[in-house]
Structures are given as structure tokens and as C-alpha cells.
Amino acid sequence: PGWSAFNAALAKNDLVRPSVVGYLLVLPSSPTELSTVFTMLQRTLAVADKLQQEDVIICLDQAIYAKAQEIICRRPSDFERIVLQMGGFHVACTFLSFLGQRFEHAGLHDILVESELVGPGAVQCCCFQGKAIQSCYAVPQSKP
């Protein structure tokens, strides 16, 4: 079911209020600087307090996720309500890189190339190094 059906199932007989989506203020500095990420984490907690939310889930790209994780490890008591999540794109890249390292010498490269699912250049330079994952999407979607 879609998001509306999910909300309706949660609410059961209660009136479902429309969701409100908004954007936070822009921080005019580099997103990978520790000070910027620290400010973002603090502002996120301030918004959560205003909305009376106990916990906050933040989805970040890989570079900012690493910085945020570093800050939270240094000051766990300040940010214990924050749950970090790496974005789906970077999770997919990391997974493909893992597959490439794990099965590099197990013949997976040969299987993919000989079955013409992926070209030899894509497998060698991109697919299993976590780069250019668009060329790797053909593998799970192909039909026997």
C-alpha cells in the first residue's frame, strides 16, 4: 500500500491529518566540514524538540554520514536521540563494492561477461568497485 493507505491503517478510526513537509534553513558552508555537520545535528534536535519527537532519523550521503558518525561517537550523550541512516545510493555502491571484493576471484566476472549481462569494461572498472552503478542494475533485472 501507498503512504496514504499506511497512514489510514495506523489511524484506524481516528481522523488522519494531512502531513506537512517543510525545509530547514540552508547552512552557507561546506557540508563536509565538521562544524557544519555539528550545526546540522544541533538544529535537527531543536526541530525535533519543537515537534515533540523523541527520536530523529537522518538520511545522509556517505561523506556527511561519516562526519556525523564521527561527531556522534565523540559526544554520544548529546546526540543519543539521533539515528543516522546512509542514503540508498551509497548503500548500493557499498554493497556492490563488497560483492566485487568478495567474489573477485570466484568467477563472477566471467559469468556476467559471458552471459552478456554486463560488458567487460563495466564489470572491471565500475560494477564491483561501487562506481557507475547504473551499469550494474541490468544484472538483477535481467530475466533467465
N, C-alpha and C. Protein backbone atom coordinates (compact mmCIF):
# COMPACT_ATOMS: atom_id res chain seq x y z
N PRO A 1 0.83 -1.21 0.00
CA PRO A 1 0.00 0.00 0.00
C PRO A 1 0.87 1.26 0.00
N GLY A 2 0.28 2.31 -0.49
CA GLY A 2 0.99 3.58 -0.53
C GLY A 2 1.01 4.25 0.84
N TRP A 3 1.58 5.43 0.87
CA TRP A 3 1.73 6.18 2.12
C TRP A 3 0.36 6.50 2.73
N SER A 4 -0.61 6.88 1.92
CA SER A 4 -1.95 7.20 2.43
C SER A 4 -2.59 5.98 3.08
N ALA A 5 -2.48 4.82 2.44
CA ALA A 5 -3.05 3.60 3.00
C ALA A 5 -2.35 3.22 4.30
N PHE A 6 -1.04 3.43 4.35
CA PHE A 6 -0.28 3.15 5.56
C PHE A 6 -0.77 4.03 6.71
N ASN A 7 -0.93 5.33 6.45
CA ASN A 7 -1.42 6.25 7.48
C ASN A 7 -2.83 5.87 7.92
N ALA A 8 -3.68 5.51 6.98
CA ALA A 8 -5.05 5.14 7.31
C ALA A 8 -5.07 3.88 8.18
N ALA A 9 -4.20 2.92 7.88
CA ALA A 9 -4.13 1.70 8.67
C ALA A 9 -3.67 1.99 10.10
N LEU A 10 -2.74 2.94 10.25
CA LEU A 10 -2.27 3.31 11.58
C LEU A 10 -3.35 4.03 12.38
N ALA A 11 -4.08 4.89 11.71
CA ALA A 11 -5.06 5.73 12.39
C ALA A 11 -6.34 4.97 12.73
N LYS A 12 -6.63 3.92 11.98
CA LYS A 12 -7.87 3.14 12.13
C LYS A 12 -9.08 4.05 12.07
N ASN A 13 -9.74 4.32 13.17
CA ASN A 13 -10.96 5.14 13.15
C ASN A 13 -10.70 6.61 13.43
N ASP A 14 -9.47 6.96 13.74
CA ASP A 14 -9.13 8.36 14.02
C ASP A 14 -9.07 9.16 12.72
N LEU A 15 -9.24 10.44 12.85
CA LEU A 15 -9.13 11.33 11.70
C LEU A 15 -7.65 11.47 11.32
N VAL A 16 -7.33 11.22 10.08
CA VAL A 16 -5.95 11.33 9.61
C VAL A 16 -5.70 12.77 9.19
N ARG A 17 -4.72 13.39 9.84
CA ARG A 17 -4.37 14.76 9.48
C ARG A 17 -3.38 14.75 8.32
N PRO A 18 -3.47 15.74 7.45
CA PRO A 18 -2.51 15.79 6.33
C PRO A 18 -1.09 16.02 6.84
N SER A 19 -0.14 15.40 6.17
CA SER A 19 1.27 15.60 6.51
C SER A 19 1.72 16.95 6.02
N VAL A 20 2.64 17.54 6.75
CA VAL A 20 3.21 18.82 6.36
C VAL A 20 4.71 18.62 6.16
N VAL A 21 5.19 18.97 4.99
CA VAL A 21 6.60 18.83 4.68
C VAL A 21 7.21 20.22 4.56
N GLY A 22 8.34 20.42 5.18
CA GLY A 22 8.99 21.72 5.11
C GLY A 22 10.49 21.55 4.95
N TYR A 23 11.17 22.63 4.71
CA TYR A 23 12.61 22.61 4.53
C TYR A 23 13.26 23.44 5.63
N LEU A 24 14.41 23.00 6.07
CA LEU A 24 15.16 23.74 7.07
C LEU A 24 15.98 24.82 6.39
N LEU A 25 16.49 25.74 7.20
CA LEU A 25 17.32 26.81 6.65
C LEU A 25 18.61 26.24 6.06
N VAL A 26 19.09 26.89 5.04
CA VAL A 26 20.32 26.48 4.37
C VAL A 26 21.52 26.94 5.20
N LEU A 27 22.50 26.08 5.37
CA LEU A 27 23.75 26.45 6.04
C LEU A 27 24.75 26.83 4.95
N PRO A 28 25.14 28.09 4.88
CA PRO A 28 26.02 28.54 3.79
C PRO A 28 27.50 28.19 4.01
N SER A 29 27.79 26.90 4.12
CA SER A 29 29.18 26.47 4.26
C SER A 29 29.29 25.04 3.73
N SER A 30 30.51 24.55 3.68
CA SER A 30 30.75 23.22 3.11
C SER A 30 30.06 22.15 3.95
N PRO A 31 29.30 21.27 3.30
CA PRO A 31 28.57 20.25 4.06
C PRO A 31 29.46 19.17 4.67
N THR A 32 30.73 19.10 4.26
CA THR A 32 31.60 18.07 4.81
C THR A 32 32.51 18.59 5.92
N GLU A 33 32.35 19.85 6.30
CA GLU A 33 33.11 20.38 7.44
C GLU A 33 32.44 19.91 8.72
N LEU A 34 33.25 19.54 9.69
CA LEU A 34 32.70 19.05 10.96
C LEU A 34 31.79 20.08 11.62
N SER A 35 32.17 21.34 11.56
CA SER A 35 31.36 22.38 12.21
C SER A 35 29.98 22.49 11.57
N THR A 36 29.92 22.34 10.26
CA THR A 36 28.63 22.41 9.56
C THR A 36 27.76 21.22 9.94
N VAL A 37 28.33 20.05 9.96
CA VAL A 37 27.58 18.85 10.31
C VAL A 37 27.12 18.93 11.77
N PHE A 38 27.98 19.43 12.64
CA PHE A 38 27.62 19.60 14.05
C PHE A 38 26.43 20.54 14.19
N THR A 39 26.45 21.65 13.46
CA THR A 39 25.34 22.61 13.48
C THR A 39 24.07 21.96 12.96
N MET A 40 24.19 21.17 11.90
CA MET A 40 23.03 20.47 11.34
C MET A 40 22.42 19.52 12.36
N LEU A 41 23.26 18.79 13.08
CA LEU A 41 22.76 17.86 14.10
C LEU A 41 22.05 18.61 15.23
N GLN A 42 22.64 19.72 15.65
CA GLN A 42 22.01 20.52 16.71
C GLN A 42 20.67 21.09 16.25
N ARG A 43 20.62 21.62 15.04
CA ARG A 43 19.36 22.18 14.51
C ARG A 43 18.29 21.10 14.36
N THR A 44 18.70 19.91 13.97
CA THR A 44 17.76 18.82 13.84
C THR A 44 17.13 18.48 15.19
N LEU A 45 17.95 18.46 16.23
CA LEU A 45 17.40 18.20 17.56
C LEU A 45 16.47 19.32 18.01
N ALA A 46 16.80 20.57 17.67
CA ALA A 46 15.94 21.70 18.03
C ALA A 46 14.57 21.57 17.35
N VAL A 47 14.57 21.17 16.09
CA VAL A 47 13.30 20.98 15.37
C VAL A 47 12.52 19.82 16.00
N ALA A 48 13.22 18.75 16.35
CA ALA A 48 12.56 17.60 16.98
C ALA A 48 11.93 18.01 18.31
N ASP A 49 12.61 18.85 19.06
CA ASP A 49 12.06 19.34 20.33
C ASP A 49 10.79 20.14 20.09
N LYS A 50 10.81 21.00 19.07
CA LYS A 50 9.61 21.80 18.75
C LYS A 50 8.44 20.92 18.37
N LEU A 51 8.73 19.84 17.66
CA LEU A 51 7.68 18.93 17.21
C LEU A 51 7.36 17.84 18.24
N GLN A 52 8.05 17.89 19.36
CA GLN A 52 7.87 16.92 20.45
C GLN A 52 8.12 15.49 19.99
N GLN A 53 9.17 15.32 19.22
CA GLN A 53 9.57 13.99 18.77
C GLN A 53 10.70 13.49 19.67
N GLU A 54 10.60 12.24 20.07
CA GLU A 54 11.64 11.68 20.93
C GLU A 54 12.91 11.39 20.16
N ASP A 55 12.77 10.75 19.01
CA ASP A 55 13.93 10.36 18.21
C ASP A 55 13.85 10.97 16.82
N VAL A 56 15.01 11.05 16.18
CA VAL A 56 15.09 11.63 14.85
C VAL A 56 15.92 10.70 13.97
N ILE A 57 15.41 10.41 12.77
CA ILE A 57 16.16 9.62 11.80
C ILE A 57 16.62 10.57 10.71
N ILE A 58 17.92 10.57 10.46
CA ILE A 58 18.50 11.46 9.45
C ILE A 58 19.15 10.61 8.37
N CYS A 59 18.77 10.84 7.13
CA CYS A 59 19.32 10.12 5.98
C CYS A 59 20.35 11.04 5.31
N LEU A 60 21.58 10.55 5.19
CA LEU A 60 22.69 11.37 4.68
C LEU A 60 23.45 10.62 3.59
N ASP A 61 24.18 11.40 2.78
CA ASP A 61 25.06 10.74 1.82
C ASP A 61 26.31 10.26 2.57
N GLN A 62 27.15 9.51 1.89
CA GLN A 62 28.25 8.81 2.55
C GLN A 62 29.25 9.75 3.23
N ALA A 63 29.62 10.83 2.57
CA ALA A 63 30.63 11.74 3.14
C ALA A 63 30.11 12.42 4.39
N ILE A 64 28.87 12.90 4.35
CA ILE A 64 28.31 13.60 5.51
C ILE A 64 27.96 12.59 6.60
N TYR A 65 27.53 11.41 6.22
CA TYR A 65 27.25 10.34 7.19
C TYR A 65 28.50 10.05 8.02
N ALA A 66 29.65 9.95 7.36
CA ALA A 66 30.90 9.66 8.07
C ALA A 66 31.23 10.76 9.07
N LYS A 67 31.05 12.01 8.67
CA LYS A 67 31.32 13.14 9.58
C LYS A 67 30.34 13.13 10.75
N ALA A 68 29.06 12.89 10.46
CA ALA A 68 28.05 12.88 11.53
C ALA A 68 28.33 11.74 12.51
N GLN A 69 28.71 10.59 11.99
CA GLN A 69 29.03 9.45 12.85
C GLN A 69 30.22 9.78 13.74
N GLU A 70 31.20 10.47 13.19
CA GLU A 70 32.38 10.88 13.95
C GLU A 70 31.98 11.80 15.11
N ILE A 71 31.12 12.75 14.83
CA ILE A 71 30.66 13.69 15.87
C ILE A 71 29.87 12.95 16.94
N ILE A 72 28.97 12.08 16.53
CA ILE A 72 28.14 11.36 17.49
C ILE A 72 28.99 10.42 18.36
N CYS A 73 30.04 9.85 17.79
CA CYS A 73 30.93 8.99 18.58
C CYS A 73 31.70 9.80 19.62
N ARG A 74 32.03 11.03 19.29
CA ARG A 74 32.75 11.90 20.24
C ARG A 74 31.84 12.40 21.36
N ARG A 75 30.56 12.63 21.04
CA ARG A 75 29.63 13.20 22.02
C ARG A 75 28.31 12.42 22.01
N PRO A 76 28.36 11.15 22.40
CA PRO A 76 27.15 10.32 22.31
C PRO A 76 25.99 10.81 23.17
N SER A 77 26.27 11.38 24.31
CA SER A 77 25.18 11.82 25.19
C SER A 77 24.42 13.01 24.61
N ASP A 78 25.10 13.83 23.82
CA ASP A 78 24.44 14.99 23.21
C ASP A 78 23.51 14.60 22.07
N PHE A 79 23.82 13.50 21.40
CA PHE A 79 23.07 13.14 20.20
C PHE A 79 22.47 11.74 20.28
N GLU A 80 22.13 11.29 21.48
CA GLU A 80 21.62 9.93 21.64
C GLU A 80 20.25 9.72 21.00
N ARG A 81 19.54 10.80 20.73
CA ARG A 81 18.21 10.69 20.10
C ARG A 81 18.26 10.61 18.59
N ILE A 82 19.44 10.76 18.02
CA ILE A 82 19.60 10.77 16.57
C ILE A 82 19.99 9.39 16.06
N VAL A 83 19.28 8.95 15.03
CA VAL A 83 19.61 7.70 14.34
C VAL A 83 20.05 8.07 12.93
N LEU A 84 21.27 7.71 12.59
CA LEU A 84 21.79 8.03 11.26
C LEU A 84 21.52 6.89 10.29
N GLN A 85 21.22 7.26 9.07
CA GLN A 85 20.98 6.29 8.01
C GLN A 85 21.69 6.77 6.75
N MET A 86 22.47 5.88 6.15
CA MET A 86 23.12 6.25 4.91
C MET A 86 22.10 6.13 3.77
N GLY A 87 22.17 7.04 2.82
CA GLY A 87 21.24 7.05 1.70
C GLY A 87 21.32 5.78 0.86
N GLY A 88 20.23 5.46 0.19
CA GLY A 88 20.13 4.24 -0.59
C GLY A 88 21.18 4.10 -1.69
N PHE A 89 21.50 5.19 -2.35
CA PHE A 89 22.50 5.15 -3.41
C PHE A 89 23.85 4.69 -2.88
N HIS A 90 24.26 5.27 -1.75
CA HIS A 90 25.56 4.91 -1.19
C HIS A 90 25.56 3.52 -0.57
N VAL A 91 24.42 3.07 -0.06
CA VAL A 91 24.31 1.70 0.42
C VAL A 91 24.50 0.74 -0.75
N ALA A 92 23.87 1.04 -1.89
CA ALA A 92 24.00 0.19 -3.07
C ALA A 92 25.45 0.17 -3.56
N CYS A 93 26.10 1.32 -3.58
CA CYS A 93 27.51 1.38 -4.00
C CYS A 93 28.39 0.54 -3.09
N THR A 94 28.17 0.66 -1.79
CA THR A 94 28.96 -0.10 -0.82
C THR A 94 28.73 -1.59 -0.99
N PHE A 95 27.48 -1.99 -1.21
CA PHE A 95 27.16 -3.40 -1.38
C PHE A 95 27.82 -3.96 -2.64
N LEU A 96 27.76 -3.21 -3.74
CA LEU A 96 28.39 -3.67 -4.98
C LEU A 96 29.90 -3.78 -4.82
N SER A 97 30.49 -2.84 -4.10
CA SER A 97 31.92 -2.89 -3.85
C SER A 97 32.27 -4.14 -3.03
N PHE A 98 31.44 -4.44 -2.04
CA PHE A 98 31.64 -5.65 -1.24
C PHE A 98 31.57 -6.90 -2.12
N LEU A 99 30.55 -6.97 -2.98
CA LEU A 99 30.42 -8.13 -3.87
C LEU A 99 31.66 -8.29 -4.74
N GLY A 100 32.16 -7.17 -5.26
CA GLY A 100 33.35 -7.22 -6.10
C GLY A 100 34.56 -7.74 -5.36
N GLN A 101 34.73 -7.29 -4.12
CA GLN A 101 35.88 -7.75 -3.33
C GLN A 101 35.73 -9.21 -2.91
N ARG A 102 34.52 -9.58 -2.54
CA ARG A 102 34.28 -10.93 -2.02
C ARG A 102 34.37 -12.00 -3.12
N PHE A 103 33.85 -11.69 -4.30
CA PHE A 103 33.77 -12.69 -5.36
C PHE A 103 34.67 -12.37 -6.55
N GLU A 104 35.68 -11.55 -6.34
CA GLU A 104 36.58 -11.14 -7.42
C GLU A 104 37.23 -12.33 -8.11
N HIS A 105 37.67 -13.29 -7.35
CA HIS A 105 38.38 -14.44 -7.93
C HIS A 105 37.52 -15.70 -7.96
N ALA A 106 36.22 -15.54 -7.83
CA ALA A 106 35.33 -16.71 -7.79
C ALA A 106 34.62 -16.94 -9.12
N GLY A 107 34.91 -16.15 -10.14
CA GLY A 107 34.33 -16.37 -11.45
C GLY A 107 33.09 -15.54 -11.74
N LEU A 108 32.70 -14.67 -10.83
CA LEU A 108 31.51 -13.85 -11.06
C LEU A 108 31.71 -12.92 -12.26
N HIS A 109 32.90 -12.37 -12.41
CA HIS A 109 33.21 -11.50 -13.54
C HIS A 109 32.96 -12.25 -14.85
N ASP A 110 33.50 -13.47 -14.95
CA ASP A 110 33.34 -14.27 -16.18
C ASP A 110 31.88 -14.61 -16.45
N ILE A 111 31.14 -14.95 -15.42
CA ILE A 111 29.72 -15.29 -15.60
C ILE A 111 28.94 -14.11 -16.16
N LEU A 112 29.17 -12.93 -15.59
CA LEU A 112 28.44 -11.75 -16.04
C LEU A 112 28.79 -11.36 -17.47
N VAL A 113 30.07 -11.44 -17.81
CA VAL A 113 30.50 -11.05 -19.15
C VAL A 113 30.06 -12.08 -20.18
N GLU A 114 30.26 -13.35 -19.91
CA GLU A 114 29.91 -14.40 -20.88
C GLU A 114 28.41 -14.52 -21.10
N SER A 115 27.63 -14.17 -20.10
CA SER A 115 26.17 -14.20 -20.27
C SER A 115 25.67 -12.91 -20.91
N GLU A 116 26.59 -11.98 -21.19
CA GLU A 116 26.30 -10.70 -21.83
C GLU A 116 25.32 -9.83 -21.03
N LEU A 117 25.33 -10.03 -19.71
CA LEU A 117 24.52 -9.16 -18.85
C LEU A 117 25.18 -7.80 -18.69
N VAL A 118 26.50 -7.80 -18.62
CA VAL A 118 27.28 -6.57 -18.44
C VAL A 118 28.52 -6.70 -19.30
N GLY A 119 28.94 -5.60 -19.88
CA GLY A 119 30.16 -5.61 -20.68
C GLY A 119 31.40 -5.76 -19.81
N PRO A 120 32.50 -6.24 -20.40
CA PRO A 120 33.71 -6.47 -19.60
C PRO A 120 34.27 -5.19 -18.98
N GLY A 121 34.14 -4.08 -19.69
CA GLY A 121 34.65 -2.82 -19.13
C GLY A 121 33.85 -2.36 -17.93
N ALA A 122 32.53 -2.55 -17.98
CA ALA A 122 31.68 -2.12 -16.87
C ALA A 122 31.96 -2.94 -15.62
N VAL A 123 32.17 -4.24 -15.79
CA VAL A 123 32.45 -5.08 -14.63
C VAL A 123 33.80 -4.73 -14.04
N GLN A 124 34.79 -4.58 -14.93
CA GLN A 124 36.16 -4.35 -14.49
C GLN A 124 36.33 -3.02 -13.76
N CYS A 125 35.80 -1.95 -14.35
CA CYS A 125 36.11 -0.63 -13.79
C CYS A 125 35.03 -0.05 -12.90
N CYS A 126 33.80 -0.52 -13.05
CA CYS A 126 32.72 0.18 -12.39
C CYS A 126 31.86 -0.68 -11.47
N CYS A 127 31.32 -1.73 -12.04
CA CYS A 127 30.28 -2.50 -11.36
C CYS A 127 30.66 -2.89 -9.94
N PHE A 128 31.76 -3.54 -9.79
CA PHE A 128 32.11 -4.07 -8.48
C PHE A 128 33.16 -3.25 -7.76
N GLN A 129 33.25 -1.98 -8.12
CA GLN A 129 34.04 -1.04 -7.34
C GLN A 129 33.13 -0.01 -6.70
N GLY A 130 31.83 -0.20 -6.85
CA GLY A 130 30.88 0.73 -6.26
C GLY A 130 30.75 2.02 -7.03
N LYS A 131 31.11 2.01 -8.30
CA LYS A 131 31.02 3.21 -9.14
C LYS A 131 30.10 2.91 -10.31
N ALA A 132 29.50 3.93 -10.86
CA ALA A 132 28.63 3.81 -12.04
C ALA A 132 27.66 2.65 -11.88
N ILE A 133 26.91 2.67 -10.80
CA ILE A 133 26.05 1.53 -10.51
C ILE A 133 24.92 1.37 -11.50
N GLN A 134 24.64 2.38 -12.31
CA GLN A 134 23.59 2.26 -13.31
C GLN A 134 23.89 1.10 -14.26
N SER A 135 25.15 0.90 -14.58
CA SER A 135 25.50 -0.20 -15.48
C SER A 135 25.34 -1.55 -14.81
N CYS A 136 25.27 -1.57 -13.50
CA CYS A 136 25.13 -2.84 -12.77
C CYS A 136 23.66 -3.20 -12.55
N TYR A 137 22.76 -2.25 -12.73
CA TYR A 137 21.36 -2.52 -12.47
C TYR A 137 20.78 -3.53 -13.45
N ALA A 138 21.41 -3.73 -14.59
CA ALA A 138 20.91 -4.69 -15.56
C ALA A 138 21.02 -6.11 -15.03
N VAL A 139 21.97 -6.36 -14.15
CA VAL A 139 22.19 -7.72 -13.66
C VAL A 139 21.00 -8.26 -12.88
N PRO A 140 20.52 -7.59 -11.82
CA PRO A 140 19.39 -8.19 -11.10
C PRO A 140 18.07 -8.12 -11.85
N GLN A 141 17.94 -7.24 -12.83
CA GLN A 141 16.68 -7.07 -13.54
C GLN A 141 16.54 -8.00 -14.73
N SER A 142 17.61 -8.62 -15.15
CA SER A 142 17.55 -9.47 -16.34
C SER A 142 16.75 -10.73 -16.04
N LYS A 143 16.13 -11.26 -17.07
CA LYS A 143 15.30 -12.45 -16.92
C LYS A 143 16.01 -13.64 -17.54
N PRO A 144 15.84 -14.84 -16.95
CA PRO A 144 16.54 -16.03 -17.48
C PRO A 144 16.00 -16.44 -18.84
